[in-house]
XYZ file of C-alpha atoms in Angstrom:
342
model
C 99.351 69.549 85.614
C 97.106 68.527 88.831
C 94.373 71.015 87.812
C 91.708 69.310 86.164
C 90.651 71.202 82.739
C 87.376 70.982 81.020
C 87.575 72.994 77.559
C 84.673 73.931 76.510
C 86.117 75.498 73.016
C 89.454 76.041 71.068
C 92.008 79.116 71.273
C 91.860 80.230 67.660
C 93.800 83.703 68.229
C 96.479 85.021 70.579
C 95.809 88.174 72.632
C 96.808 91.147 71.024
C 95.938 93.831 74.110
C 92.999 94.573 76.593
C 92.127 98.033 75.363
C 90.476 97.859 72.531
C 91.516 100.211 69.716
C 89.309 101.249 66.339
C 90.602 98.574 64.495
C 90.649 96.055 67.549
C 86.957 96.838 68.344
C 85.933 96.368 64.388
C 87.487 92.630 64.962
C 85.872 91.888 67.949
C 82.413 92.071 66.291
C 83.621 89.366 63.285
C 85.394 87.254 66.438
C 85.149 87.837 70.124
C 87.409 86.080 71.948
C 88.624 83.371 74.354
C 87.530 83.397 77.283
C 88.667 81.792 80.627
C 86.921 80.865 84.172
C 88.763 79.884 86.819
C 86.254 78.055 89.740
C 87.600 78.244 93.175
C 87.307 74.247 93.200
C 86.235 70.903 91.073
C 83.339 68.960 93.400
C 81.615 72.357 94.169
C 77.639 72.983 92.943
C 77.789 76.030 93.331
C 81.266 76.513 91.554
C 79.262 74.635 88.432
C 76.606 77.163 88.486
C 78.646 79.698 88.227
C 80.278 78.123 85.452
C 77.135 77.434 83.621
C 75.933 80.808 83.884
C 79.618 82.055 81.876
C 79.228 79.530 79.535
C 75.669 80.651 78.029
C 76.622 84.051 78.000
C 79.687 83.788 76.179
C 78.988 81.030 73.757
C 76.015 82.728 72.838
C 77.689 86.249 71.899
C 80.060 83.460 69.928
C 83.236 83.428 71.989
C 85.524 80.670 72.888
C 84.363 79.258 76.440
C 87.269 77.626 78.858
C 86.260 76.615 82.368
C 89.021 75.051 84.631
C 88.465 73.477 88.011
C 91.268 73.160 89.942
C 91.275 70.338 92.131
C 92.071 72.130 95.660
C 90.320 75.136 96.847
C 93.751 76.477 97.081
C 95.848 79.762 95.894
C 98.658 77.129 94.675
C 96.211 75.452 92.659
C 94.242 78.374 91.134
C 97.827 79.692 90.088
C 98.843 76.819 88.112
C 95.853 76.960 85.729
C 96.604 80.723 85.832
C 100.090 80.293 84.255
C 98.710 77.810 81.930
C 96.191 80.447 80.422
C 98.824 83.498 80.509
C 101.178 80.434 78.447
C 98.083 79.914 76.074
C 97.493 83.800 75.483
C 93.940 83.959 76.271
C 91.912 87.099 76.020
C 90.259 87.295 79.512
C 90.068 85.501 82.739
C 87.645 85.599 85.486
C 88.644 84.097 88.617
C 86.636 83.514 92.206
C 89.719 83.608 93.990
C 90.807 81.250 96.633
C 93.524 84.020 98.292
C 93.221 87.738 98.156
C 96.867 88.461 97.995
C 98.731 85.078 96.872
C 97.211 85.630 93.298
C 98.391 88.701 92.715
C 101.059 88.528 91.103
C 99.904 86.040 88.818
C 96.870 88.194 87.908
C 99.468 91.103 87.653
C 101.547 89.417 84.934
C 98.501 88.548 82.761
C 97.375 92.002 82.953
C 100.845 93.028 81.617
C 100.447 90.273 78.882
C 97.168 92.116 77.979
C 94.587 89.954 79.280
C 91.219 91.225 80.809
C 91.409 90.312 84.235
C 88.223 90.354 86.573
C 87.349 88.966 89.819
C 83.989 87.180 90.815
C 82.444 86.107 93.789
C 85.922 86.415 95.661
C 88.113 89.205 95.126
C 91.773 89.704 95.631
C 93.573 93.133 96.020
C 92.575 96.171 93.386
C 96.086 96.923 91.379
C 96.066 93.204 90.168
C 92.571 93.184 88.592
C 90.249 95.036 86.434
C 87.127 94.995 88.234
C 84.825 92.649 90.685
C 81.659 90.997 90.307
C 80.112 91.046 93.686
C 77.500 88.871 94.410
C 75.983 90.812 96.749
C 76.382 94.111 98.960
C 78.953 93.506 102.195
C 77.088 95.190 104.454
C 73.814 93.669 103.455
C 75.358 90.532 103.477
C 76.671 90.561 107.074
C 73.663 92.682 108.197
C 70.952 90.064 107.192
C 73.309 86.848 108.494
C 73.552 88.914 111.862
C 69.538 89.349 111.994
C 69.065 85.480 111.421
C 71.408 84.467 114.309
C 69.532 87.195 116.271
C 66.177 85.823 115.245
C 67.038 82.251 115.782
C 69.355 82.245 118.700
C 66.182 84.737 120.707
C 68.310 87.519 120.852
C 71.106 85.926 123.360
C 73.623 82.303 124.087
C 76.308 81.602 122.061
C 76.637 81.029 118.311
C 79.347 80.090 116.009
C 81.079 80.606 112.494
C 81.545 77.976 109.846
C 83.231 79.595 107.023
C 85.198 78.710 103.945
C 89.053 78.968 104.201
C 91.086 81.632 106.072
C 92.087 83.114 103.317
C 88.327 83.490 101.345
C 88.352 87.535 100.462
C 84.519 87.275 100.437
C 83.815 85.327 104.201
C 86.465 87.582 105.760
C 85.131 90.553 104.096
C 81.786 88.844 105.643
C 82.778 88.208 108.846
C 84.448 91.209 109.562
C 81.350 93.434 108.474
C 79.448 90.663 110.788
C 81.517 91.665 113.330
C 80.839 95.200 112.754
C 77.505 94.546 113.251
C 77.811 93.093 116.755
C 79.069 96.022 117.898
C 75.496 97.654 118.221
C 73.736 97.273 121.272
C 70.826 95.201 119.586
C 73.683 92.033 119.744
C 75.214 92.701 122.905
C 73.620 89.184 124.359
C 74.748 87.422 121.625
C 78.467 85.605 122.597
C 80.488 84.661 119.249
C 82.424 81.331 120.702
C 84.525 80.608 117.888
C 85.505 81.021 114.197
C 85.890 77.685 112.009
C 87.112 76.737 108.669
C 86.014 73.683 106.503
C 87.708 74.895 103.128
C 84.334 74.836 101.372
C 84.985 70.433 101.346
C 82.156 68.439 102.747
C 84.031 66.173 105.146
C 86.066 68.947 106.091
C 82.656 71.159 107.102
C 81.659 68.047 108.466
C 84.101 67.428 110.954
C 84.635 71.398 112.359
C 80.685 70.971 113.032
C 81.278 67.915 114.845
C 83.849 69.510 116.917
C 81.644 72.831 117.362
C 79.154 70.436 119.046
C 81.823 68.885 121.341
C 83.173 71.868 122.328
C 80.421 74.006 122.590
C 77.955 71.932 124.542
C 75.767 75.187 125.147
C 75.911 76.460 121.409
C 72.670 77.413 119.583
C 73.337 78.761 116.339
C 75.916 77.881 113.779
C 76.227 80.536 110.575
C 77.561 79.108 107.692
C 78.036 81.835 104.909
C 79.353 79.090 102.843
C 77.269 76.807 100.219
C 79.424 73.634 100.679
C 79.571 74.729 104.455
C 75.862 75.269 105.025
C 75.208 72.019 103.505
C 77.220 69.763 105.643
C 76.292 71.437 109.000
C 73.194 70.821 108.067
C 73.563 67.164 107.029
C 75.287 66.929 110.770
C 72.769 68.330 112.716
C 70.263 66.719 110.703
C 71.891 63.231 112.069
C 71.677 64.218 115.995
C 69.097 63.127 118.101
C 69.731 65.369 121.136
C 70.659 68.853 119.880
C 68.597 71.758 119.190
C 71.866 73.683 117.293
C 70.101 75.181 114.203
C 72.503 76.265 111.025
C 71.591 79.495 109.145
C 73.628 80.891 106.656
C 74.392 80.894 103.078
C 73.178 78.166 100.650
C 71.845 76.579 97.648
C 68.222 75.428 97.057
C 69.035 71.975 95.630
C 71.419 71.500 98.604
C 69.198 72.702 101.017
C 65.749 71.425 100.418
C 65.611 68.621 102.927
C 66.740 70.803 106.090
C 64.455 73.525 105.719
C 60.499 71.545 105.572
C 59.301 70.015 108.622
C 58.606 70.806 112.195
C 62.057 69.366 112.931
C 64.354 71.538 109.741
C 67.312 72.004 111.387
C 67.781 75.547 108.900
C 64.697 77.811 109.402
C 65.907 79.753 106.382
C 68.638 80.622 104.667
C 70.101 83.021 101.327
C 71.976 83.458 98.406
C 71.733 84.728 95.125
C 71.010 83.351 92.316
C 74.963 82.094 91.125
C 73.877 81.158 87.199
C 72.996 85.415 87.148
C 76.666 85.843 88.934
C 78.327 83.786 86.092
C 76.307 85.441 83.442
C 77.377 89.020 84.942
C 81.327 88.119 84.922
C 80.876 87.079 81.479
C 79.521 90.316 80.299
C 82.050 92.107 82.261
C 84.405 89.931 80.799
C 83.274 90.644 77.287
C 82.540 94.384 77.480
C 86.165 94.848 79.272
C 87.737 92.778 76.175
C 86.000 95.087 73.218
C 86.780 98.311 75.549
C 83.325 99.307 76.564
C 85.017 99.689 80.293
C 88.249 99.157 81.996
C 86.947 98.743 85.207
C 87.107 102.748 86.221
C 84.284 104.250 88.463
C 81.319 105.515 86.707
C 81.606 103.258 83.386
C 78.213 101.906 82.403
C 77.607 98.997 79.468
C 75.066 96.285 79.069
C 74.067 92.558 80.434
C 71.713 91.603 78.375
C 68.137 90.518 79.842
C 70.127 91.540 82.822
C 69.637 95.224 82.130
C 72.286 98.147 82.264
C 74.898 98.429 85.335
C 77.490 100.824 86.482
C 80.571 99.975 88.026
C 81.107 101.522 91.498
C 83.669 102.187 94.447
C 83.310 99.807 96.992
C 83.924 100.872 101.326
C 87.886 100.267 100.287
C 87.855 102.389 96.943
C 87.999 99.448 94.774
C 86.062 98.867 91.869
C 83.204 96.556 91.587
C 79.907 95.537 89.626
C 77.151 94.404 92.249
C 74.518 91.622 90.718
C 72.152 91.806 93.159
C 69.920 91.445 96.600
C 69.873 88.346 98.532
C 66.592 85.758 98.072
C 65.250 84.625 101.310
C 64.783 80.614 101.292
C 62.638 78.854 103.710
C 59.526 75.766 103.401
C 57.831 77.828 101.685
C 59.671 78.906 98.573
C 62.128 76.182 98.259
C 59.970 74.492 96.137
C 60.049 76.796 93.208
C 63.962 77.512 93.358
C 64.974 73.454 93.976
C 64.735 72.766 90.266
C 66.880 75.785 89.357
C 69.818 75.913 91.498
């Protein structure tokens, strides 16, 4: 198998159903579980966050922790390690999927095997998962990346788009809300030039933002709602001595620290969320869906811990979904504090 694995415990019981009946539910509290996360990629930070953030939650309610990176940020990949855990009979899986519909089926089959199956970070159509852990609100999320380009482009002149790959659920669920957004007279200066894709790999980012320069002599704002993306835009612009292209987007502190100080930063600011709380959050969702507290319905409520007590909710499509929490503003003046963390 291509997909490099990284077991972080041992399958000690094959999956007897989703739904958790009396009898089921009085197990679960004497054993609780395998439980599976699928990154969207090996080589990504903010992938290992993520992962970290699973890990504590469910080794510490005493579960059996399994994170697998596959080595492509690719649907073909992610399915591969997919049908290994459906062959293994594992009790959940959490995936940030790298194709909204190419995993379906897949996801479908586990489901029918009796395995909890949840989305996170990147979601993929609603009949072949449970529920979604969204990071953040769309709307807020496209809203406050279209207010930065305003802000740093002056209002007007051409920007562009860095994203993941084409088939990310979350950037095009971005993106189009972004585009949403431009609709409203407030943008109408603003000129949109073009729409890249760097497949959340550095050299890859690297290269469209080379060729965003070239081609776009008068550009003045890249957007990046991409961590890996963000990052090497930055790292590009940060190398050119006669551009005044800044890069806003979506990023991580420990990635971004070194583009955002000086008079010179090409990033003036950027957000996220914090991605160890999104990891913890799927793996209470996974656990709660796996001793029947929900099934990923409208209107179900259960527990995350420190985290507090969250209801799941219908998203602008009708789909279910969990939402962690607002974006955190980064700039010079609060990297410092978040650097350390993530």
């Amino acid at each position: 198998m291509k997909s490099r694995i990284v077991a972080l415990g041992l399958i000690v019981m094959l999956l007897t159903g989703c739904s958790a009946s009396v009898e089921e539910t009085a197990a679960a509290e004497e054993y609780t579980g395998t439980y599976a996360f699928v990154t969207k990629s090996e080589g990504n930070t903010y992938n290992d966050r993520m992962a970290q953030g699973f890990q504590e939650v469910i080794e510490e309610a005493g579960g059996n922790c399994l994170i697998y990176n596959p080595e492509e940020a690719t649907a073909e990949a992610q399915i591969e390690v997919l049908q290994d855990l459906i062959m293994q009979g594992v009790d959940s899986i959490a995936v940030a999927a790298n194709d909204e519909d190419a995993l379906s089926s897949v996801l479908s089959e586990a489901m029918e095997q009796g395995i909890c199956v949840s989305t996170v970070d990147s979601d993929v159509s609603a009949d072949s998962r449970q529920v979604f852990v969204n990071q953040a609100d769309t709307g807020e999320v496209a809203r406050t990346l279209m207010e930065a380009v305003y802000e740093t482009t002056g209002g007007s002149g051409q920007w562009a788009i860095l994203s993941a790959s084409s088939q990310a659920t979350n950037q095009n669920a971005w993106i189009r809300a972004m585009r949403s957004v431009m609709e409203e007279e407030t943008y109408q200066d603003l000129r949109l030039v073009d729409i890249v894709y760097g497949n959340d790999e550095t050299e890859a980012s690297k290269e469209k933002t080379e060729e965003l320069l070239e081609n776009y002599p008068d550009l003045k704002v890249i957007c990046a709602p991409t961590v890996m993306g963000l990052a090497a835009a930055a790292e590009v612009l940060a190398g050119q001595e006669d551009t005044d292209v800044k890069v806003i987007g979506l990023g991580l502190p420990s990635l971004m620290s070194a583009y955002v100080r000086g008079d010179e930063a090409v990033c003036p600011y950027f957000y996220l969320w914090n991605p160890i709380e999104l990891g913890q959050m799927s793996a209470y969702v996974s656990l709660a869906l796996k001793e029947g507290t929900i099934t990923g319905t409208e209107g179900e409520t259960f527990e995350a811990g420190d985290m507090g007590s969250f209801q799941i909710q219908a998203n602008e499509e009708g789909a279910t979904e969990v939402v962690v929490a607002p974006l955190i503003r980064f700039d010079a003046e609060n990297i410092g504090v978040w650097e350390t963390l993530f």
